[in-house]
Structures are given as C-alpha cells and as structure tokens.
CSV table of C-alpha atoms and ligand atoms in Angstrom, one decimal:
chain,number,residue,atom,x,y,z
A,25,MET,CA,-5.0,10.1,-13.1
A,26,ILE,CA,-6.8,7.0,-11.7
A,27,GLU,CA,-9.0,7.9,-8.7
A,28,THR,CA,-8.4,5.3,-6.0
A,29,ILE,CA,-10.5,6.8,-3.3
A,30,GLN,CA,-12.5,10.0,-2.8
A,31,TRP,CA,-14.7,11.7,-0.1
A,32,THR,CA,-18.0,12.7,-1.6
A,33,GLY,CA,-21.3,13.9,-0.2
A,34,ASP,CA,-22.7,10.4,-0.8
A,35,GLY,CA,-20.0,8.6,1.1
A,36,VAL,CA,-16.5,7.3,0.5
A,37,VAL,CA,-16.1,6.2,-3.2
A,38,MET,CA,-13.5,3.6,-4.1
A,39,ILE,CA,-12.6,1.9,-7.3
A,40,ASP,CA,-13.2,-1.8,-6.7
A,41,GLN,CA,-9.8,-3.5,-6.9
A,42,THR,CA,-11.3,-7.0,-6.7
A,43,ARG,CA,-13.0,-6.4,-10.1
A,44,LEU,CA,-10.1,-4.9,-12.0
A,45,PRO,CA,-9.1,-5.2,-14.8
A,46,ARG,CA,-12.3,-6.8,-16.1
A,47,GLU,CA,-14.7,-4.2,-14.8
A,48,GLU,CA,-14.0,-0.6,-13.7
A,49,LEU,CA,-16.6,-0.4,-11.0
A,50,TYR,CA,-16.9,2.1,-8.1
A,51,VAL,CA,-18.2,1.2,-4.6
A,52,THR,CA,-19.7,3.8,-2.3
A,53,CYS,CA,-19.2,3.1,1.4
A,54,ARG,CA,-21.9,4.9,3.5
A,55,SER,CA,-20.8,3.8,7.0
A,56,TYR,CA,-17.6,3.1,8.8
A,57,GLN,CA,-18.5,-0.6,8.9
A,58,GLU,CA,-18.6,-0.6,5.1
A,59,VAL,CA,-15.2,1.0,4.9
A,60,ALA,CA,-13.9,-1.6,7.3
A,61,ARG,CA,-15.3,-4.4,5.1
A,62,ALA,CA,-13.8,-2.8,1.9
A,63,ILE,CA,-10.4,-2.8,3.6
A,64,ARG,CA,-10.7,-6.4,4.8
A,65,ASP,CA,-12.0,-7.7,1.5
A,66,MET,CA,-9.3,-5.8,-0.4
A,67,ILE,CA,-11.8,-3.6,-2.5
A,68,ILE,CA,-9.1,-1.1,-1.4
A,69,ARG,CA,-5.6,-2.3,-0.7
A,70,GLY,CA,-2.0,-1.1,-0.6
A,71,ALA,CA,-0.6,0.4,2.6
A,72,PRO,CA,-1.0,4.2,1.9
A,73,ALA,CA,-4.5,3.6,0.3
A,74,ILE,CA,-5.6,1.6,3.4
A,75,GLY,CA,-4.4,4.6,5.5
A,76,VAL,CA,-6.5,7.1,3.5
A,77,ALA,CA,-9.5,4.7,3.7
A,78,ALA,CA,-9.1,4.4,7.5
A,79,ALA,CA,-9.0,8.2,7.9
A,80,MET,CA,-12.1,8.6,5.8
A,81,GLY,CA,-13.8,5.7,7.7
A,82,VAL,CA,-13.2,7.6,11.0
A,83,ALA,CA,-14.7,10.8,9.5
A,84,LEU,CA,-17.6,8.9,8.1
A,85,GLY,CA,-18.3,7.1,11.4
A,86,VAL,CA,-18.4,10.4,13.3
A,87,GLN,CA,-20.9,11.8,10.8
A,88,HIS,CA,-23.4,9.2,12.0
A,89,ALA,CA,-22.3,8.9,15.7
A,90,ASP,CA,-24.7,9.8,18.5
A,91,PRO,CA,-23.4,13.2,19.9
A,92,ALA,CA,-24.3,12.1,23.4
A,93,ARG,CA,-22.0,9.0,23.2
A,94,LEU,CA,-19.3,10.5,21.0
A,95,ASP,CA,-16.2,9.2,23.0
A,96,GLU,CA,-17.5,5.6,23.2
A,97,GLU,CA,-18.5,5.6,19.5
A,98,PHE,CA,-15.2,7.1,18.4
A,99,GLU,CA,-13.4,4.2,20.2
A,100,GLN,CA,-15.8,1.7,18.5
A,101,ILE,CA,-15.1,3.2,15.1
A,102,ALA,CA,-11.3,3.3,15.6
A,103,SER,CA,-11.2,-0.3,16.9
A,104,THR,CA,-13.4,-1.7,14.1
A,105,LEU,CA,-11.1,-0.1,11.5
A,106,ALA,CA,-7.9,-1.1,13.3
A,107,ALA,CA,-9.1,-4.8,13.3
A,108,THR,CA,-9.2,-5.0,9.5
A,109,ARG,CA,-5.7,-5.8,8.4
A,110,PRO,CA,-2.7,-6.1,10.8
A,111,THR,CA,0.5,-5.6,8.7
A,112,ALA,CA,0.3,-2.2,7.0
A,113,VAL,CA,1.2,0.3,9.7
A,114,ASN,CA,-0.3,3.2,7.7
A,115,LEU,CA,-3.7,1.9,8.9
A,116,PHE,CA,-2.8,2.6,12.6
A,117,TRP,CA,-0.9,5.8,11.7
A,118,ALA,CA,-4.0,7.2,10.0
A,119,ILE,CA,-6.3,6.2,12.9
A,120,GLU,CA,-3.9,7.8,15.4
A,121,ARG,CA,-3.8,11.0,13.3
A,122,MET,CA,-7.6,11.2,13.3
A,123,ARG,CA,-7.6,10.5,17.1
A,124,ARG,CA,-5.3,13.5,17.7
A,125,VAL,CA,-7.6,15.8,15.7
A,126,PHE,CA,-10.6,14.4,17.6
A,127,ALA,CA,-8.9,15.2,20.9
A,128,GLU,CA,-8.2,18.8,19.7
A,129,VAL,CA,-11.9,19.5,18.9
A,130,ARG,CA,-13.5,17.6,21.7
A,131,GLY,CA,-16.1,19.8,23.4
A,132,CYS,CA,-16.8,21.8,20.2
A,133,PRO,CA,-20.3,21.8,18.7
A,134,ILE,CA,-20.9,18.5,16.9
A,135,GLY,CA,-21.1,20.1,13.5
A,136,ALA,CA,-17.7,21.6,13.9
A,137,ILE,CA,-16.2,18.3,15.0
A,138,ARG,CA,-17.7,16.5,12.0
A,139,GLU,CA,-16.4,19.2,9.6
A,140,ARG,CA,-12.9,19.1,11.0
A,141,LEU,CA,-12.6,15.3,10.7
A,142,ILE,CA,-13.8,15.4,7.1
A,143,GLN,CA,-11.2,18.1,6.4
A,144,GLU,CA,-8.5,16.0,8.0
A,145,ALA,CA,-9.4,12.9,6.0
A,146,ARG,CA,-9.4,14.8,2.8
A,147,GLN,CA,-6.0,16.3,3.8
A,148,VAL,CA,-4.6,12.8,4.3
A,149,ARG,CA,-5.5,11.9,0.8
A,150,LEU,CA,-4.1,15.1,-0.8
A,151,GLU,CA,-0.9,14.8,1.2
A,152,ASP,CA,-0.5,11.2,0.1
A,153,ILE,CA,-0.5,12.2,-3.6
A,154,ALA,CA,2.1,15.0,-2.9
A,155,ILE,CA,4.3,12.5,-0.9
A,156,ASN,CA,4.3,10.0,-3.7
A,157,GLU,CA,5.3,12.7,-6.2
A,158,ALA,CA,8.2,13.5,-3.9
A,159,ILE,CA,9.2,9.8,-3.5
A,160,GLY,CA,9.2,9.7,-7.3
A,161,ARG,CA,11.4,12.7,-7.7
A,162,ASN,CA,13.9,11.3,-5.1
A,163,GLY,CA,13.9,7.9,-6.6
A,164,ALA,CA,14.1,8.7,-10.3
A,165,PRO,CA,17.9,9.3,-10.4
A,166,LEU,CA,18.5,5.7,-9.1
A,167,ILE,CA,16.8,4.1,-12.1
A,168,PRO,CA,19.3,3.1,-14.8
A,169,ASP,CA,18.6,4.1,-18.3
A,170,GLY,CA,17.9,1.6,-21.1
A,171,LYS,CA,17.1,-1.3,-18.7
A,172,THR,CA,14.0,-3.1,-17.3
A,173,VAL,CA,12.6,-2.3,-13.8
A,174,LEU,CA,11.2,-5.3,-12.0
A,175,THR,CA,8.4,-4.8,-9.5
A,176,HIS,CA,6.2,-7.0,-7.3
A,177,CYS,CA,2.6,-6.7,-6.3
A,178,ASN,CA,1.0,-3.2,-6.9
A,179,ALA,CA,2.7,-0.2,-5.4
A,180,GLY,CA,1.1,2.2,-7.8
A,181,ALA,CA,-1.7,4.8,-7.9
A,182,LEU,CA,-4.2,2.1,-6.9
A,183,ALA,CA,-2.2,1.3,-3.7
A,184,THR,CA,-2.1,5.0,-2.7
A,185,ALA,CA,-4.3,8.1,-3.2
A,186,GLY,CA,-2.5,8.5,-6.5
A,187,TYR,CA,0.8,8.3,-8.5
A,188,GLY,CA,2.1,5.4,-6.4
A,189,THR,CA,5.3,4.7,-4.5
A,190,ALA,CA,7.3,2.1,-6.5
A,191,LEU,CA,5.3,3.0,-9.7
A,192,GLY,CA,5.7,6.7,-8.8
A,193,VAL,CA,9.5,6.2,-9.0
A,194,ILE,CA,9.0,4.6,-12.4
A,195,ARG,CA,6.6,7.3,-13.6
A,196,SER,CA,9.1,10.0,-12.4
A,197,ALA,CA,12.0,8.3,-14.1
A,198,ILE,CA,10.1,8.2,-17.4
A,199,SER,CA,9.2,11.9,-17.1
A,200,ALA,CA,12.9,12.6,-16.5
A,201,GLY,CA,13.7,10.9,-19.8
A,202,ARG,CA,14.8,7.4,-18.8
A,203,ARG,CA,14.1,4.8,-21.5
A,204,ILE,CA,12.8,2.0,-19.4
A,205,ASP,CA,10.2,-0.8,-19.4
A,206,VAL,CA,8.7,-2.7,-16.5
A,207,PHE,CA,8.4,-6.4,-15.7
A,208,ALA,CA,5.5,-7.0,-13.3
A,209,ASP,CA,5.4,-10.2,-11.2
A,210,GLU,CA,1.9,-11.6,-11.3
A,211,THR,CA,1.9,-11.8,-7.5
A,212,ARG,CA,0.2,-15.0,-6.4
A,213,PRO,CA,-2.3,-15.5,-4.9
A,214,PHE,CA,-4.2,-12.3,-5.2
A,215,LEU,CA,-2.7,-11.3,-8.6
A,216,GLN,CA,-2.2,-7.6,-7.8
A,217,GLY,CA,0.7,-7.6,-10.4
A,218,ALA,CA,-1.2,-9.2,-13.2
A,219,ARG,CA,-4.6,-7.5,-12.5
A,220,LEU,CA,-3.6,-4.1,-11.2
A,221,THR,CA,0.0,-3.1,-12.0
A,222,VAL,CA,-0.3,-4.1,-15.7
A,223,TRP,CA,-3.7,-2.4,-16.0
A,224,GLU,CA,-2.3,0.8,-14.4
A,225,LEU,CA,0.9,0.9,-16.5
A,226,GLN,CA,-1.1,0.3,-19.7
A,227,HIS,CA,-3.4,3.1,-18.7
A,228,ASP,CA,-0.3,5.4,-18.7
A,229,GLY,CA,1.2,3.9,-21.8
A,230,ILE,CA,4.3,2.6,-19.9
A,231,PRO,CA,5.6,-0.6,-21.6
A,232,ALA,CA,4.8,-3.5,-19.2
A,233,THR,CA,5.5,-7.2,-19.4
A,234,LEU,CA,3.8,-9.7,-17.2
A,235,ILE,CA,5.8,-12.6,-15.7
A,236,THR,CA,4.8,-15.3,-13.2
A,237,ASP,CA,6.6,-15.0,-9.8
A,238,ASN,CA,8.8,-18.0,-10.4
A,239,MET,CA,10.3,-16.4,-13.5
A,240,ALA,CA,11.9,-13.6,-11.6
A,241,GLY,CA,15.2,-15.4,-10.9
A,242,HIS,CA,15.6,-16.3,-14.6
A,243,PHE,CA,15.3,-12.7,-15.7
A,244,LEU,CA,17.4,-11.3,-12.8
A,245,LYS,CA,20.2,-13.6,-14.0
A,246,SER,CA,19.8,-12.6,-17.6
A,247,GLY,CA,21.3,-9.1,-17.1
A,248,ARG,CA,18.2,-7.4,-18.5
A,249,ILE,CA,16.9,-6.1,-15.1
A,250,GLY,CA,18.5,-2.8,-14.1
A,251,CYS,CA,16.9,-2.7,-10.6
A,252,VAL,CA,14.0,-3.9,-8.6
A,253,VAL,CA,11.6,-1.4,-7.0
A,254,VAL,CA,8.9,-2.4,-4.6
A,255,GLY,CA,6.7,-0.8,-2.0
A,256,ALA,CA,6.4,-1.6,1.7
A,257,ASP,CA,3.7,-2.2,4.3
A,258,ARG,CA,5.9,-1.6,7.4
A,259,ILE,CA,9.6,-0.9,7.8
A,260,ALA,CA,11.2,-1.6,11.2
A,261,ALA,CA,13.8,0.7,12.8
A,262,ASN,CA,16.7,-1.5,11.5
A,263,GLY,CA,15.4,-1.3,7.9
A,264,ASP,CA,13.8,-4.8,7.7
A,265,VAL,CA,10.9,-4.4,5.2
A,266,ALA,CA,7.5,-6.2,5.3
A,267,ASN,CA,5.9,-6.3,1.9
A,268,LYS,CA,3.8,-8.6,-0.3
A,269,ILE,CA,4.7,-12.3,0.0
A,270,GLY,CA,7.4,-13.1,-2.5
A,271,THR,CA,9.3,-9.8,-1.9
A,272,TYR,CA,12.0,-11.6,0.2
A,273,SER,CA,12.7,-14.2,-2.5
A,274,LEU,CA,13.0,-11.4,-5.0
A,275,ALA,CA,15.5,-9.5,-2.8
A,276,VAL,CA,17.7,-12.5,-2.3
A,277,LEU,CA,17.7,-13.2,-6.0
A,278,ALA,CA,18.5,-9.6,-6.7
A,279,LYS,CA,21.5,-9.6,-4.4
A,280,GLU,CA,22.8,-12.9,-5.8
A,281,ASN,CA,22.7,-11.4,-9.3
A,282,GLY,CA,24.2,-8.0,-8.3
A,283,VAL,CA,20.9,-6.1,-9.1
A,284,PRO,CA,20.0,-3.1,-6.8
A,285,PHE,CA,16.9,-3.7,-4.7
A,286,TYR,CA,15.0,-0.5,-3.8
A,287,VAL,CA,12.1,0.0,-1.5
A,288,ALA,CA,9.9,3.1,-2.1
A,289,ALA,CA,7.7,4.1,0.9
A,290,PRO,CA,6.3,7.2,2.7
A,291,VAL,CA,7.6,8.1,6.2
A,292,SER,CA,4.2,6.9,7.5
A,293,THR,CA,5.2,3.3,6.6
A,294,LEU,CA,8.2,3.5,9.1
A,295,ASP,CA,7.5,1.8,12.4
A,296,LEU,CA,10.5,2.8,14.5
A,297,THR,CA,8.8,1.4,17.6
A,298,LEU,CA,9.9,-2.1,16.3
A,299,ALA,CA,13.6,-2.9,16.6
A,300,SER,CA,13.5,-5.4,13.8
A,301,GLY,CA,11.2,-7.0,11.3
A,302,ASP,CA,10.7,-10.1,13.6
A,303,ALA,CA,8.1,-8.1,15.5
A,304,ILE,CA,6.0,-7.1,12.4
A,305,PRO,CA,2.6,-8.9,12.5
A,306,ILE,CA,2.1,-10.9,9.4
A,307,GLU,CA,-1.5,-11.3,8.1
A,308,GLU,CA,-2.7,-14.8,7.3
A,309,ARG,CA,-5.5,-14.8,4.8
A,310,ALA,CA,-8.2,-17.3,3.7
A,311,ALA,CA,-7.1,-20.6,2.3
A,312,ALA,CA,-9.5,-20.2,-0.6
A,313,GLU,CA,-7.2,-17.4,-2.1
A,314,VAL,CA,-4.6,-20.2,-2.6
A,315,THR,CA,-6.9,-23.2,-3.5
A,316,GLN,CA,-9.0,-21.3,-5.9
A,317,VAL,CA,-8.5,-19.0,-8.9
A,318,PHE,CA,-11.5,-16.8,-9.5
A,319,GLY,CA,-13.7,-19.2,-7.6
A,320,VAL,CA,-12.5,-22.3,-9.5
A,321,PRO,CA,-10.7,-24.9,-7.3
A,322,VAL,CA,-7.1,-25.7,-8.4
A,323,ALA,CA,-6.3,-28.1,-5.5
A,324,PRO,CA,-8.0,-31.2,-4.1
A,325,GLU,CA,-10.7,-30.5,-1.6
A,326,GLY,CA,-9.4,-30.5,2.0
A,327,THR,CA,-5.9,-29.4,1.0
A,328,ALA,CA,-3.9,-28.0,3.9
A,329,VAL,CA,-2.9,-24.4,3.1
A,330,ARG,CA,-0.8,-21.6,4.5
A,331,ASN,CA,-1.4,-18.1,3.1
A,332,PRO,CA,0.8,-15.4,4.7
A,333,ALA,CA,0.0,-12.3,2.8
A,334,PHE,CA,3.4,-10.6,3.6
A,335,ASP,CA,7.1,-11.5,4.2
A,336,VAL,CA,9.9,-9.7,5.8
A,337,THR,CA,13.1,-8.8,3.8
A,338,PRO,CA,16.1,-8.4,6.1
A,339,ASN,CA,17.8,-5.0,5.7
A,340,ARG,CA,21.0,-6.6,4.3
A,341,TYR,CA,19.2,-7.2,1.0
A,342,VAL,CA,17.9,-3.6,0.7
A,343,THR,CA,20.1,-1.3,-1.3
A,344,ALA,CA,18.2,1.8,-0.4
A,345,ILE,CA,14.8,3.0,1.0
A,346,ILE,CA,13.3,5.9,-1.0
A,347,THR,CA,11.1,8.3,1.0
A,348,GLU,CA,9.6,11.7,0.4
A,349,ARG,CA,12.2,13.2,2.7
A,350,GLY,CA,15.2,11.5,1.0
A,351,ILE,CA,17.0,8.2,0.6
A,352,ALA,CA,18.0,6.0,3.5
A,353,ARG,CA,21.0,3.6,3.2
A,354,GLN,CA,22.8,1.3,5.6
A,355,PRO,CA,23.1,1.6,8.5
A,356,TYR,CA,19.3,2.0,8.5
A,357,ALA,CA,19.0,2.4,12.3
A,358,GLU,CA,20.7,5.8,11.8
A,359,SER,CA,19.5,6.9,8.4
A,360,LEU,CA,15.8,6.0,9.1
A,361,ALA,CA,15.9,7.7,12.5
A,362,GLY,CA,17.3,10.8,10.7
A,363,ILE,CA,14.6,10.8,8.1
A,364,ALA,CA,11.8,10.2,10.6
A,365,HIS,CA,12.8,13.1,12.8
A,366,ALA,CA,13.7,15.5,9.9
B,12,LIG,O1,-2.2,-7.1,0.3
B,12,LIG,P1,-2.0,-5.8,-0.4
B,12,LIG,O2,-2.4,-5.8,-1.8
B,12,LIG,O3,-2.6,-4.7,0.4
B,12,LIG,O4,-0.4,-5.6,-0.4
B,12,LIG,C1,0.1,-4.5,-1.0
B,12,LIG,C2,1.6,-4.5,-0.9
B,12,LIG,O5,2.2,-5.3,-0.4
B,12,LIG,C3,2.2,-3.2,-1.5
B,12,LIG,O6,3.5,-3.5,-2.0
B,12,LIG,C4,2.5,-2.2,-0.3
B,12,LIG,O7,1.3,-2.0,0.4
B,12,LIG,C5,3.0,-1.0,-0.8
B,12,LIG,S1,1.8,0.0,-1.6
B,12,LIG,C6,2.4,1.5,-2.1
C-alpha cells in the first residue's frame, strides 16, 4: 500500500505529492509550522489526508511546546493549522478532535499529555484507513460490471491515510470481481488526476485511461461510462457537495446523460452545521497555478485569473453519498442526519 503519511520518531513523514509521478520523494516535517506549510503547498492534499496531517501537526507542536505556556501554545498551533486551507472540513474536524483530547488530559504531567496526543494522531490515521475500506465495501455493489468508472481529481490512497474514498470504492469493486476500468480526468490546474490518480491506479494494476477535463461530456454521452465516483471536501446538511473544481460540470453532464453520480466520503466530511452548500468557503489559490504549467508560462504576462480550487454540486445531481456507515440518498437532510447520528 502507498504510505501517504506516517508518524515517526523523526517527525511526520509524507510522500511529496507535488513531485509525483516524476519523483517518489518523502518529506519529514519536524515542526507544526512545517506541517502547516506542507498542507498549504499541497505536499499533502485531499480532505481526509489533510485531517490526518492536522492531527499529527497538533501532536508535533505539543512535543516542542513550552510546558509553562501550554494553553496559549496549543491555541497558536491549532490556529496556524486551521489557517492553511479553508474548504476541507476534515481539517477542522481533526483539530477539534485533538482539542477535546487535550482538554481531557490538561493538568497531567507534560510527558503524559504529549504521549496521549501522539497516540490520538496515530489513531486518526489508522481509523481513516479502516473507514475507507468500509466506504469501499458499501460502495462496491453500486458499480456496474463491464463498464468504465469516471473519476475526477484524486480521491485515492494519496488523498487519505490509505485505500481512498472514490478509488477505495473502485478497488473494492474490483476485489468483488467487477470487470471495470477507470477514466481519470486530468484535473486542471493542479493535475491531481493525471499525476496522482493515474500513478496510483497503475501502481495497483488497475486499467486507467487519462482524459482532459473537457473530454468528459463526450465520453459520458458515448454510453461507455457506467457511473461517476468522486470524493468530497465538505458536504452540507442538504447534500450539496464541495469537491475539486470541475466536479459540478461533471455532475450536470452525468445527469443529462443518465449516468449515476456517486460521492464517496467519510462521516468526518459532513458539515451538518451548514444548511446548504452556499455557505461552504471556497479556497481561491494562486494565479500562477493557472497561468503556468510546471513553471512555464502558458498565458500572456499580466493575464487576469480566477482560480477557485473547489465548486459546489447541488444535491439534485447526486445519486447517492457513500459513507462508512451506509449509503445516503434523497432527501439528504434526513438520510445524512441519520448517518451522522448513527
Ligand atoms: O485540492 P485537493 O487536491 O486537496 O482537492 C482534493 C479533492 O478535491 C478530493 O476530491 C477530495 O479532497 C476528496 S479526497 C478523498
């Protein structure tokens, strides 16, 4: 299995996702500031993986914190990590989980506090792998045999602690005997589909074909695509889904062509405090991601750019949301609340 992120005696070790597939390099973060930078610069990315990184970042920060100023330093660590990327709710979920553990052990000897936070961060990672396997098991029966699955961005092992959400469903369907192949959108501008999804699927021997984002409609109309499966960064109470920019267009095209559109995500990606997707904060990233490809300019100097990293797919385009606790369908306000409180 690909190791996305691990806690080691040396620090938090991550595979550098900005360098794949050309180089398989590992980065060691030795402070919480380095973990924050790794999240911001997308050395690690994908909502569940960002959550694991944040949990480990908190644990790492407390290892080096001044015991006499622990409360203030904890808040500084939490707020630095929370300021990295705004859309994936798993980031905030993980920080809150670590905050609850910190509150439980406050007043204990510093060594015990540090140990307990390391243990929790490691537990977040292990649970994430088990959750993805459960998502895979729940989603596999939805995947039609003998067809192509279309996916967008990377919702695989690299976007999680392992196995993946959308790619976990695909892995699980293949293990259950489905004869399927995968079409991967390249996912402009950061190319997670081309660089990461194809690399990851090749690693596992799963047949993968790369298409550019603007080819998706053509193939959805062709009858070849049996279903679309994507991940999510935040899902509102009504089932609106924030995911990588381009997901919304894909969902509309899927509906137009009668192709089921599935979202695979852990319960930690649900944000039931938000009534609809309109309230989900959308990250806007640097213009250079759009005007340059691997540092080479592809647009005239001074070009005006917009670079929203995510879009929101209205729930009416979502056939089902696959979680580790089961499958939610319309009306999502009821089905998601049931799953969240199960
Ligand atoms: O900007 P990224 O690469 O962090 O965006 C990732 C996605 O949009 C994924 O689809 C999502 O986080 C789900 S990952 C299991």
